[in-house]
Amino acid sequence: MSTFIPMFTSPEGEKEVLCAYQAIMDKWTPPYKELTISTSFGETHVIASGPEDAPPVVLLHALLASAMSWYRNVDALSQSYRVYAVDVIGEGNKSRPVKPITSLDDFLHWFTEVIDGLGIDTLYLAGNSYGGFTGAYYAMKLPERIRKLVLIGPAATIYKMRPFYTHMFIPKAIYGFFPKVPGVKRVMQNSVDWMHKGLPRDPLWEPLFYNSMVYGGLINQVFPRMYSKEEFAQIKAKVLLILGDKESIYNDLYSAIQSARKLIPNVQVEIIPAAHHITAVANPEKVNQKLLEFFAE
């Protein structure tokens, strides 16, 4: 039997993250089931809500944001859909990897095993940031299985994102190699502050994200990139692009929108007011409205 890879910097750090995770689960509004899906890359943790016979919606979170970043969306979505919030394997969350994902095709293999394990044939797919980057790839390679695709502030994918590397990824990577460097918690807090752009903090999700930044591990080896127009042409599903008006990962928000419209024919673009990179946490009411309208069209 393969050995699970430790995904936290210390047992104490793991406790901090999972306590913050559970604090959100305690507020998960609709009834839910916690599922464990066995895959070639380890055990994937999934939270399922909504009628079991309803059309499936799969949610993929941003890097280190965990499935809990959808906690303010699942109630609205689960009224009409069977909602699956996935803890992406290879990050510091409740999934337990046995090996890293080293290519986009590895991600595709993992995702296919997850949806097959859930008994899903076709689905609505929404991904935030890194989840949007990989979600777009799934829609390219599994066009017959993706009914509609929502990209929420997708990492790279449509436009370059140097600010993200400068303010979040590089500080996190340095800490990953040198977790005992003095002042690292302050640096991580600065990264989180940069992402929020002065907007109000979510009192439940904020501690989880900060602790995940400080104590959570990352073993996957796939860096986000822009896709070409030819790659996007493989997607057969309708595509909705959601961006917070305070989105900060791109060099320029409106250049990113123009780029998306050139790359993705007939893409629908929605700008969410008072929202940062984790848009569904920042303004859940507006995001829920846009998701439900798009899925129901």
Coordinates of C-alpha atoms in Angstrom, one line a residue:
M1 CA 0.0 0.0 0.0
S2 CA 1.3 3.5 -0.9
T3 CA 2.1 5.9 1.9
F4 CA 0.3 9.2 2.1
I5 CA 2.5 12.2 1.7
P6 CA 2.4 14.7 4.7
M7 CA 0.8 17.9 3.4
F8 CA 1.5 20.3 6.3
T9 CA 4.6 21.8 7.7
S10 CA 4.0 20.3 11.2
P11 CA 1.4 18.4 13.1
E12 CA 0.6 21.6 15.0
G13 CA 0.1 23.4 11.6
E14 CA -2.2 20.6 10.4
K15 CA -4.3 21.0 13.5
E16 CA -4.5 24.8 13.0
V17 CA -5.7 24.3 9.4
L18 CA -8.2 21.5 10.1
C19 CA -9.7 23.3 13.1
A20 CA -10.3 26.3 10.8
Y21 CA -11.7 24.0 8.2
Q22 CA -14.1 22.4 10.7
A23 CA -15.3 25.8 11.9
I24 CA -16.6 26.4 8.3
M25 CA -18.1 22.8 8.0
D26 CA -20.0 23.6 11.2
K27 CA -21.7 26.5 9.3
W28 CA -22.2 24.5 6.0
T29 CA -25.9 25.4 5.6
P30 CA -27.4 22.5 3.6
P31 CA -27.2 18.8 4.6
Y32 CA -24.0 17.2 3.2
K33 CA -22.0 14.1 2.9
E34 CA -18.2 13.9 3.1
L35 CA -17.0 11.5 0.4
T36 CA -13.6 9.9 -0.2
I37 CA -12.8 9.0 -3.8
S38 CA -9.8 6.7 -4.3
T39 CA -7.6 7.7 -7.3
S40 CA -4.2 6.9 -8.7
F41 CA -2.9 10.0 -6.9
G42 CA -4.4 9.2 -3.5
E43 CA -7.7 9.8 -1.7
T44 CA -9.7 12.8 -2.7
H45 CA -12.1 14.5 -0.2
V46 CA -15.4 15.8 -1.6
I47 CA -18.3 17.5 0.1
A48 CA -21.7 16.7 -1.6
S49 CA -24.9 18.7 -1.1
G50 CA -28.2 18.9 -2.8
P51 CA -30.7 16.4 -4.3
E52 CA -28.9 13.2 -5.4
D53 CA -30.9 13.1 -8.7
A54 CA -30.3 16.7 -9.6
P55 CA -27.8 17.8 -12.3
P56 CA -24.2 17.8 -10.9
V57 CA -22.1 20.9 -10.4
V58 CA -18.4 20.4 -9.6
L59 CA -16.5 23.2 -7.8
L60 CA -12.7 23.5 -8.0
H61 CA -11.1 25.9 -5.6
A62 CA -8.1 28.3 -5.9
L63 CA -4.6 27.3 -4.8
L64 CA -4.7 26.6 -1.0
A65 CA -8.2 27.9 -0.7
S66 CA -9.8 24.5 -0.1
A67 CA -13.3 23.3 -0.8
M68 CA -14.4 25.6 2.1
S69 CA -14.0 28.6 -0.2
W70 CA -17.5 27.7 -1.6
Y71 CA -19.3 27.6 1.7
R72 CA -21.3 30.7 0.9
N73 CA -22.4 29.4 -2.5
V74 CA -23.4 25.8 -1.8
D75 CA -26.8 26.6 -0.2
A76 CA -28.1 28.6 -3.3
L77 CA -26.6 26.1 -5.8
S78 CA -27.9 23.0 -3.9
Q79 CA -31.5 24.1 -4.2
S80 CA -31.4 22.9 -7.9
Y81 CA -28.2 21.0 -8.3
R82 CA -26.2 18.2 -6.7
V83 CA -23.1 20.2 -5.7
Y84 CA -19.6 18.6 -5.3
A85 CA -17.0 20.8 -3.6
V86 CA -13.6 19.1 -4.2
D87 CA -10.5 19.4 -2.1
V88 CA -7.9 19.4 -4.9
I89 CA -5.3 16.7 -4.2
G90 CA -1.7 17.7 -3.6
E91 CA -2.5 20.7 -1.4
G92 CA -2.9 21.2 2.4
N93 CA -6.5 20.2 2.8
K94 CA -8.5 17.0 3.6
S95 CA -7.4 15.1 0.5
R96 CA -4.4 12.7 1.0
P97 CA -2.0 12.3 -1.9
V98 CA 0.4 9.4 -2.5
K99 CA 2.3 11.1 -5.3
P100 CA 2.5 14.6 -6.9
I101 CA 0.7 15.6 -10.1
T102 CA 3.4 16.5 -12.6
S103 CA 1.5 17.4 -15.8
L104 CA -1.8 18.7 -17.0
D105 CA -2.5 15.1 -18.3
D106 CA -2.0 13.9 -14.7
F107 CA -4.6 16.4 -13.6
L108 CA -6.9 15.2 -16.3
H109 CA -6.4 11.6 -15.1
W110 CA -7.1 12.5 -11.5
F111 CA -10.2 14.6 -12.4
T112 CA -11.6 11.8 -14.6
E113 CA -11.1 9.3 -11.7
V114 CA -12.9 11.7 -9.3
I115 CA -16.0 12.2 -11.5
D116 CA -16.1 8.6 -12.5
G117 CA -15.9 7.7 -8.8
L118 CA -18.8 10.1 -8.1
G119 CA -20.8 8.4 -10.8
I120 CA -21.0 11.6 -12.8
D121 CA -21.6 11.4 -16.6
T122 CA -21.9 15.1 -17.6
L123 CA -21.5 18.1 -15.3
Y124 CA -21.5 21.8 -14.9
L125 CA -18.0 22.9 -13.9
A126 CA -16.8 26.0 -12.0
G127 CA -13.2 26.7 -11.1
N128 CA -11.6 29.6 -9.3
S129 CA -8.0 30.6 -10.0
Y130 CA -5.9 27.4 -10.3
G131 CA -9.2 25.5 -10.4
G132 CA -10.2 27.6 -13.4
F133 CA -6.8 26.9 -15.1
T134 CA -7.2 23.2 -14.7
G135 CA -11.0 23.3 -15.3
A136 CA -10.4 24.8 -18.8
Y137 CA -8.1 22.0 -19.6
Y138 CA -10.7 19.4 -18.6
A139 CA -13.2 21.1 -20.8
M140 CA -10.8 21.0 -23.7
K141 CA -10.0 17.3 -23.2
L142 CA -13.4 16.1 -22.1
P143 CA -15.7 18.2 -24.2
E144 CA -18.5 15.6 -24.2
R145 CA -18.7 15.6 -20.4
I146 CA -18.7 19.4 -19.6
R147 CA -22.1 20.9 -20.0
K148 CA -21.1 24.5 -19.2
L149 CA -17.8 26.0 -17.9
V150 CA -17.3 28.8 -15.4
L151 CA -13.9 30.4 -15.0
I152 CA -13.6 32.6 -11.9
G153 CA -10.4 34.7 -12.0
P154 CA -8.6 31.8 -13.7
A155 CA -4.8 31.6 -13.0
A156 CA -3.0 32.7 -16.2
T157 CA -5.3 30.8 -18.7
I158 CA -6.4 34.0 -20.5
Y159 CA -3.7 36.5 -19.6
K160 CA -0.3 36.8 -17.9
M161 CA -0.3 37.1 -14.1
R162 CA 3.1 38.4 -12.9
P163 CA 1.6 40.2 -9.8
F164 CA 0.5 36.8 -8.4
Y165 CA 3.9 35.4 -8.6
T166 CA 5.5 38.5 -7.0
H167 CA 3.0 38.9 -4.1
M168 CA 1.8 35.4 -3.4
F169 CA 3.5 32.4 -5.1
I170 CA 7.2 33.4 -4.6
P171 CA 6.7 34.2 -0.8
K172 CA 4.9 31.0 -0.3
A173 CA 7.5 29.0 -2.2
I174 CA 10.3 30.5 -0.2
Y175 CA 8.5 29.6 3.0
G176 CA 7.9 26.1 1.7
F177 CA 11.6 25.5 1.5
F178 CA 12.5 27.5 4.7
P179 CA 9.6 27.3 7.1
K180 CA 11.6 28.5 10.0
V181 CA 12.7 31.8 8.4
P182 CA 11.9 34.6 10.9
G183 CA 9.0 36.9 10.0
V184 CA 7.4 34.4 7.6
K185 CA 4.0 34.7 9.2
R186 CA 4.1 38.5 8.6
V187 CA 5.1 37.9 5.0
M188 CA 2.2 35.5 4.5
Q189 CA -0.2 38.0 6.0
N190 CA 1.1 40.6 3.6
S191 CA 0.3 38.3 0.7
V192 CA -3.2 37.8 2.0
D193 CA -3.7 41.5 2.5
W194 CA -2.5 42.2 -1.1
M195 CA -5.1 39.8 -2.4
H196 CA -8.0 41.4 -0.4
K197 CA -7.3 44.9 -1.7
G198 CA -8.8 46.5 1.4
L199 CA -12.2 44.7 1.0
P200 CA -13.9 43.2 4.2
R201 CA -12.6 39.9 5.4
D202 CA -14.8 36.8 5.8
P203 CA -14.5 35.9 9.5
L204 CA -14.7 32.1 8.9
W205 CA -12.8 31.6 5.7
E206 CA -10.0 34.2 6.3
P207 CA -8.4 32.2 9.2
L208 CA -8.5 29.0 7.1
F209 CA -6.8 30.6 4.1
Y210 CA -4.1 32.3 6.2
N211 CA -3.3 29.1 8.1
S212 CA -3.3 27.2 4.8
M213 CA -0.8 29.7 3.4
V214 CA 1.4 29.4 6.5
Y215 CA 1.1 25.7 7.2
G216 CA -0.2 24.0 4.0
G217 CA 2.0 22.0 1.7
L218 CA 2.1 22.0 -2.2
I219 CA 3.5 19.0 -4.1
N220 CA 1.9 19.4 -7.5
Q221 CA 4.4 20.5 -10.2
V222 CA 2.2 22.2 -12.9
F223 CA 2.5 26.0 -13.3
P224 CA -0.4 27.9 -14.8
R225 CA 0.0 29.3 -18.3
M226 CA -2.0 31.0 -21.0
Y227 CA -3.9 28.7 -23.4
S228 CA -3.9 29.4 -27.1
K229 CA -7.0 30.2 -29.3
E230 CA -6.6 26.7 -30.8
E231 CA -6.7 25.1 -27.4
F232 CA -9.8 27.0 -26.4
A233 CA -11.4 26.0 -29.6
Q234 CA -11.5 22.4 -28.3
I235 CA -14.1 23.5 -25.7
K236 CA -17.6 22.8 -26.8
A237 CA -19.4 24.1 -23.7
K238 CA -20.6 27.7 -23.2
V239 CA -18.1 29.6 -21.1
L240 CA -18.7 32.2 -18.4
L241 CA -15.8 34.3 -17.2
I242 CA -16.3 35.9 -13.8
L243 CA -13.9 38.5 -12.5
G244 CA -14.0 40.6 -9.3
D245 CA -13.6 44.3 -9.9
K246 CA -10.7 44.2 -7.4
E247 CA -9.0 41.2 -9.1
S248 CA -5.3 41.6 -8.7
I249 CA -3.5 38.6 -10.2
Y250 CA -3.4 40.0 -13.8
N251 CA -1.1 42.8 -15.0
D252 CA -4.3 44.7 -16.1
L253 CA -7.9 43.5 -15.5
Y254 CA -9.4 45.0 -18.7
S255 CA -6.6 43.8 -20.9
A256 CA -7.3 40.4 -19.5
I257 CA -11.0 40.7 -20.5
Q258 CA -10.0 41.8 -24.0
S259 CA -7.6 38.8 -24.2
A260 CA -10.3 36.4 -23.1
R261 CA -12.7 37.7 -25.8
K262 CA -10.1 37.1 -28.4
L263 CA -9.2 33.6 -27.2
I264 CA -12.7 32.3 -26.4
P265 CA -15.4 32.7 -29.0
N266 CA -18.7 34.0 -27.5
V267 CA -17.4 34.0 -23.9
Q268 CA -19.8 35.7 -21.5
V269 CA -18.0 38.1 -19.1
E270 CA -19.4 39.3 -15.8
I271 CA -17.6 41.8 -13.5
I272 CA -18.6 41.3 -9.8
P273 CA -18.5 44.5 -7.7
A274 CA -16.7 44.6 -4.4
A275 CA -14.9 41.3 -5.1
H276 CA -11.3 40.2 -5.0
H277 CA -9.6 37.1 -6.4
I278 CA -11.6 34.6 -4.3
T279 CA -14.7 36.2 -5.8
A280 CA -17.3 33.7 -4.5
V281 CA -16.2 34.5 -0.9
A282 CA -16.1 38.3 -1.4
N283 CA -19.5 38.7 -3.0
P284 CA -21.4 35.4 -2.8
E285 CA -24.8 36.8 -3.5
K286 CA -23.8 38.3 -6.9
V287 CA -21.8 35.2 -7.8
N288 CA -24.6 32.9 -6.9
Q289 CA -27.0 34.9 -9.1
K290 CA -24.6 34.7 -12.1
L291 CA -24.0 31.0 -11.7
L292 CA -27.6 30.1 -11.4
E293 CA -28.6 32.3 -14.4
F294 CA -25.8 30.8 -16.5
F295 CA -26.5 27.1 -15.6
A296 CA -30.3 27.6 -16.2
E297 CA -30.0 29.2 -19.6

